[in-house]
mmCIF file of C-alpha atoms and ligand atoms in Angstrom:
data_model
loop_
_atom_site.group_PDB
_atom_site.id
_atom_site.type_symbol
_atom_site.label_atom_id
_atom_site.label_comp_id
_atom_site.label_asym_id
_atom_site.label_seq_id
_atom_site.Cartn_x
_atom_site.Cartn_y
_atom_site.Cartn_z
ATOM 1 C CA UNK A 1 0.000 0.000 0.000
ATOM 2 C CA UNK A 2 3.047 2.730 1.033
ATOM 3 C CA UNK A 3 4.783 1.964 -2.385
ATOM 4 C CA UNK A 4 1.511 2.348 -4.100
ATOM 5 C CA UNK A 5 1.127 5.420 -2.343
ATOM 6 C CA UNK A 6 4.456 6.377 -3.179
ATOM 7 C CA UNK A 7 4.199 5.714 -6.797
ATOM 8 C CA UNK A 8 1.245 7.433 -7.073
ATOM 9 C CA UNK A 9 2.398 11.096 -5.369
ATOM 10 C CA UNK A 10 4.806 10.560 -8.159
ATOM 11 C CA UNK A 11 2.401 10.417 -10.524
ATOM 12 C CA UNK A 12 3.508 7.224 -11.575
ATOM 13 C CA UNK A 13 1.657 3.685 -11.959
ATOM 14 C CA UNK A 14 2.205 0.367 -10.213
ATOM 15 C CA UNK A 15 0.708 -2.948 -11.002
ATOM 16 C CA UNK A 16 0.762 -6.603 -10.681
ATOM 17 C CA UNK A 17 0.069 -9.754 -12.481
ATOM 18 C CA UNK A 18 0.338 -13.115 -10.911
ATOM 19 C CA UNK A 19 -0.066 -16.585 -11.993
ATOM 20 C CA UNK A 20 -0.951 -19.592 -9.733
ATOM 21 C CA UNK A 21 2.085 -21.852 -9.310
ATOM 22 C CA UNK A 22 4.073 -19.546 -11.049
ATOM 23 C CA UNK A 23 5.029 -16.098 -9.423
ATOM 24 C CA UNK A 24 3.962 -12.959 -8.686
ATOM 25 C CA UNK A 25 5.487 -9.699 -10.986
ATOM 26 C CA UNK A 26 4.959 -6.268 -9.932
ATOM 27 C CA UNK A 27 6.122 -3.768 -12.540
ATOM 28 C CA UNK A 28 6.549 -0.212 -11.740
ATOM 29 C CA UNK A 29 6.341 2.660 -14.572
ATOM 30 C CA UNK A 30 7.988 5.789 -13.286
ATOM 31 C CA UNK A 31 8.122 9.228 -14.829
ATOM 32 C CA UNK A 32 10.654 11.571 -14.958
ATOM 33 C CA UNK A 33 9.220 14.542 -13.120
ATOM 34 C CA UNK A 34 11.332 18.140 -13.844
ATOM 35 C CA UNK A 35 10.757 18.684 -9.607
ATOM 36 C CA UNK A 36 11.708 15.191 -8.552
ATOM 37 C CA UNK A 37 15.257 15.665 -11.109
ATOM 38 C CA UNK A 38 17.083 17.671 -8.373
ATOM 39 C CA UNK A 39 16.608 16.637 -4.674
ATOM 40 C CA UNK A 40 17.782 19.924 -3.408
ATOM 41 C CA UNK A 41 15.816 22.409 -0.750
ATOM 42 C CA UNK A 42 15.071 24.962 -3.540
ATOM 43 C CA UNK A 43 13.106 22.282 -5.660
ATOM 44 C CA UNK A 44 10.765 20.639 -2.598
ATOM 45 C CA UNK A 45 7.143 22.081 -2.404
ATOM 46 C CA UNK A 46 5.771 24.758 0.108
ATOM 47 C CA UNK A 47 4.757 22.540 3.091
ATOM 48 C CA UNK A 48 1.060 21.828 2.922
ATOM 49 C CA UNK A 49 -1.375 21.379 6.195
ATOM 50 C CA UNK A 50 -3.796 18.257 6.533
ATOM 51 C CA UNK A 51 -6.148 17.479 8.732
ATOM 52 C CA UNK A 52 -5.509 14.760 10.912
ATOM 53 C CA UNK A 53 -8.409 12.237 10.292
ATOM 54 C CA UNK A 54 -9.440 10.268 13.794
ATOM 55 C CA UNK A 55 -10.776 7.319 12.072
ATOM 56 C CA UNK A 56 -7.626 6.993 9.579
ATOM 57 C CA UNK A 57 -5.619 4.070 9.946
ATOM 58 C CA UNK A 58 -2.314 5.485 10.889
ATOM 59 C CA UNK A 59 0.780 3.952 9.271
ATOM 60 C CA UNK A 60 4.180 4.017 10.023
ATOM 61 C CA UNK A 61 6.985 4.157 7.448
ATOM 62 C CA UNK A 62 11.042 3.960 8.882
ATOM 63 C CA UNK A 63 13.086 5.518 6.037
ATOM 64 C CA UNK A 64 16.973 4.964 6.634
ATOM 65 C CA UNK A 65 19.245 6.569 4.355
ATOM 66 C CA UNK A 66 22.599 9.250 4.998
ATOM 67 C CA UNK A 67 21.623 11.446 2.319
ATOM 68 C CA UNK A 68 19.862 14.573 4.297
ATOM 69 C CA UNK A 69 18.500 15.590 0.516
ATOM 70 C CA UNK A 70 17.001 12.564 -0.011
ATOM 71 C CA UNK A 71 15.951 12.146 3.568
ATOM 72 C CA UNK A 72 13.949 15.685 3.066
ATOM 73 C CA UNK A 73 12.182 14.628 0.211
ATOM 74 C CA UNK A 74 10.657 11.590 1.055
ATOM 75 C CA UNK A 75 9.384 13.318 4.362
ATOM 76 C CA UNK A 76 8.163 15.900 2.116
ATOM 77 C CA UNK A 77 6.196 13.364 0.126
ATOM 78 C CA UNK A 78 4.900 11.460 3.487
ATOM 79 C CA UNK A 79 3.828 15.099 4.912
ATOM 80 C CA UNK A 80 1.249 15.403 2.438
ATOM 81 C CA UNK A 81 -0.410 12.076 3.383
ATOM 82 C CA UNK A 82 -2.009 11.816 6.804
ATOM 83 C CA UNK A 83 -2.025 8.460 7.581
ATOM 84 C CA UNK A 84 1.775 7.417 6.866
ATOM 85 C CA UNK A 85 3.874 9.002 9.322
ATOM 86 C CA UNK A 86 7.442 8.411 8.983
ATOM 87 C CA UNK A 87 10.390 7.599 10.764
ATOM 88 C CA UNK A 88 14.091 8.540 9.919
ATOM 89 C CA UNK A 89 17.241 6.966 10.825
ATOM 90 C CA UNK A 90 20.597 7.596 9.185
ATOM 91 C CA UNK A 91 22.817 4.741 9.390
ATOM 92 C CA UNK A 92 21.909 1.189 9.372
ATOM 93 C CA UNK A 93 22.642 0.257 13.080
ATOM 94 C CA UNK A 94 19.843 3.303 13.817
ATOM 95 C CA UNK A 95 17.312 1.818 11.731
ATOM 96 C CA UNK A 96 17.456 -1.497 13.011
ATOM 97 C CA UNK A 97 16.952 -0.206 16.712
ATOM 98 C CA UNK A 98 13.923 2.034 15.667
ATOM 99 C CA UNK A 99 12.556 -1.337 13.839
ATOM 100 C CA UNK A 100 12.583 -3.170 17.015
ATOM 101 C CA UNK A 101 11.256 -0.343 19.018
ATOM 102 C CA UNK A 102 8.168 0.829 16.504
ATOM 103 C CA UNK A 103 8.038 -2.107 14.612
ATOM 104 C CA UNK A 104 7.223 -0.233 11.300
ATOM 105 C CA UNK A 105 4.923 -1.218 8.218
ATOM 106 C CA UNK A 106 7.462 -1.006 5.620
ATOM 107 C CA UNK A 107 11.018 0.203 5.490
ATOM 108 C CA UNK A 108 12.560 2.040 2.839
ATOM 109 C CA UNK A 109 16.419 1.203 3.354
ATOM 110 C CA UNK A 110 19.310 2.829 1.087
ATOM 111 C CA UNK A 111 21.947 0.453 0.687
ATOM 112 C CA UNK A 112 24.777 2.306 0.776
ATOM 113 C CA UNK A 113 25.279 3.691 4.317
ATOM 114 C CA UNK A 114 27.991 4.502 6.413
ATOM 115 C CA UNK A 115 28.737 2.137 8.849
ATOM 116 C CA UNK A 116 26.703 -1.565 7.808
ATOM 117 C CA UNK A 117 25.153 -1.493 4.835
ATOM 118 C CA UNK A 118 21.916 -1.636 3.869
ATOM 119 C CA UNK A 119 22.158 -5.467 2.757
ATOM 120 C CA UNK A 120 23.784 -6.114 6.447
ATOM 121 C CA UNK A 121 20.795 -4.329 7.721
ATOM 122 C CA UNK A 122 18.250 -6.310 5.773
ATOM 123 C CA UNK A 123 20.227 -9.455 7.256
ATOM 124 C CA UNK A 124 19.626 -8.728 10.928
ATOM 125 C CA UNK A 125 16.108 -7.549 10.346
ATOM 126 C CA UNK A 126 14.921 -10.858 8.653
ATOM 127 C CA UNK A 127 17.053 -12.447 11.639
ATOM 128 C CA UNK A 128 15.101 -11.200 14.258
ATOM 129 C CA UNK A 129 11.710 -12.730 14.525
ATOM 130 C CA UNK A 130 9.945 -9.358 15.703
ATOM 131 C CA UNK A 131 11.103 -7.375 12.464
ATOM 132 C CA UNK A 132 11.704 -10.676 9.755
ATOM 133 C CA UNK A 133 8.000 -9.671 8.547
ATOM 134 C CA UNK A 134 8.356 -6.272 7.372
ATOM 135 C CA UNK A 135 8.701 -5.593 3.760
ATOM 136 C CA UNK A 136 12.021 -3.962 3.007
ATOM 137 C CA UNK A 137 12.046 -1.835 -0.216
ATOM 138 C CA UNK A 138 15.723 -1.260 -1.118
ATOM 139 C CA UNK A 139 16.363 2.405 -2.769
ATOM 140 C CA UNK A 140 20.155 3.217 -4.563
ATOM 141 C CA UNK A 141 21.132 5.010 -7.187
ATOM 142 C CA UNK A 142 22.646 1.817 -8.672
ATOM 143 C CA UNK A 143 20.424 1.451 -11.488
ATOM 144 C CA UNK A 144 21.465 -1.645 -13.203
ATOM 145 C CA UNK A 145 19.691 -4.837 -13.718
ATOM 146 C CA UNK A 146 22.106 -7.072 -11.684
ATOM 147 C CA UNK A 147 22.119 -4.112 -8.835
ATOM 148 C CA UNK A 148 17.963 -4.872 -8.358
ATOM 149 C CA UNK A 149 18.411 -8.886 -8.817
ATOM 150 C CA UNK A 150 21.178 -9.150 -6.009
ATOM 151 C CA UNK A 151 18.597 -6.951 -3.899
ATOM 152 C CA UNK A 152 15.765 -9.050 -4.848
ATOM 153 C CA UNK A 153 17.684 -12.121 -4.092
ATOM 154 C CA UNK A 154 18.890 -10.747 -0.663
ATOM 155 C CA UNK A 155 15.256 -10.574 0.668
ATOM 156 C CA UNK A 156 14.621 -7.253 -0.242
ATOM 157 C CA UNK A 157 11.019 -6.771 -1.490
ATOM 158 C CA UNK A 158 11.117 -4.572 -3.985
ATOM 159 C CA UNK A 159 13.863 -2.258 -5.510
ATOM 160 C CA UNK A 160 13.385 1.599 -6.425
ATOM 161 C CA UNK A 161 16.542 3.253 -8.273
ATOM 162 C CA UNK A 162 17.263 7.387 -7.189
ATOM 163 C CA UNK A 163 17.088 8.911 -10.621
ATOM 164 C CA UNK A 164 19.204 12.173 -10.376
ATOM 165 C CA UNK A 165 19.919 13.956 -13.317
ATOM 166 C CA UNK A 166 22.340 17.411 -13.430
HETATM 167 MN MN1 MN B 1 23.516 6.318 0.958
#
């Protein structure tokens, strides 16, 4: 649901076909949006004001990734939807503790990160039996094909690729 969510702020599409027996594909078709090119403070929106629904089913989203940029504009995108709040950590050892303390819906977990990385991080979370059901979404700016099956085969649920362009 977050990553549909996600996709769709974006103005992109998600989908899924799946055949009994078989496997299940999800395909993602992202556009290039001029305001999503450069992740710097100039380019995010004027902060926008909800209000808080009582009845909305309030999800939590743990985002761990260095990059303060890209840190600010995925809050930026969760601030505009009421019932994700997020959570932040900036190294891998941080996001695993604020797993285990607010056990999360989904994480979205950069895998390049100072100190363990974010495939190190996936490893201890699927280790421990209070966080080994949580969908990880890995997000890098390593775009190619064998950078998203080595991800994929690592546990990670689904792969997103930073697009940044000059
Ligand atoms: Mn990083």
């Amino acid at each position: 649901m977050i990553t549909k969510e996600l996709v769709e702020l974006m103005s992109s599409t998600i989908g899924v076909s799946s055949t009994t027996g078989v496997g299940t594909e999800f395909w993602l078709e992202l556009i290039n949006h001029t305001s999503l090119q450069d992740s710097t403070l100039n380019t995010i929106p004027p902060k926008l004001e909800f209000k808080e629904q009582n009845n909305t089913i309030q999800r939590v989203l743990l985002y761990v990734e260095d990059n303060p940029a890209n840190l600010m504009l995925v809050e930026q995108i969760i601030e505009i939807k009421p019932d994700i709040s997020i959570l932040t950590a900036s190294d891998g050892n941080m996001g695993i503790a604020l797993a285990r303390a607010h056990l999360p819906d989904a994480i979205l977990l950069d895998i390049n990160l100072p100190g363990i990385s974010g495939f190190e991080t996936l490893k201890i979370l699927r280790e421990d039996p209070s966080t080994a059901h949580i969908p990880v979404l890995a997000i890098s700016a390593n775009a190619m094909p064998q950078d998203g099956d080595k991800a994929l085969k690592a546990g990670y649920w689904f792969y997103l690729v930073k697009i940044q362009r000059a």
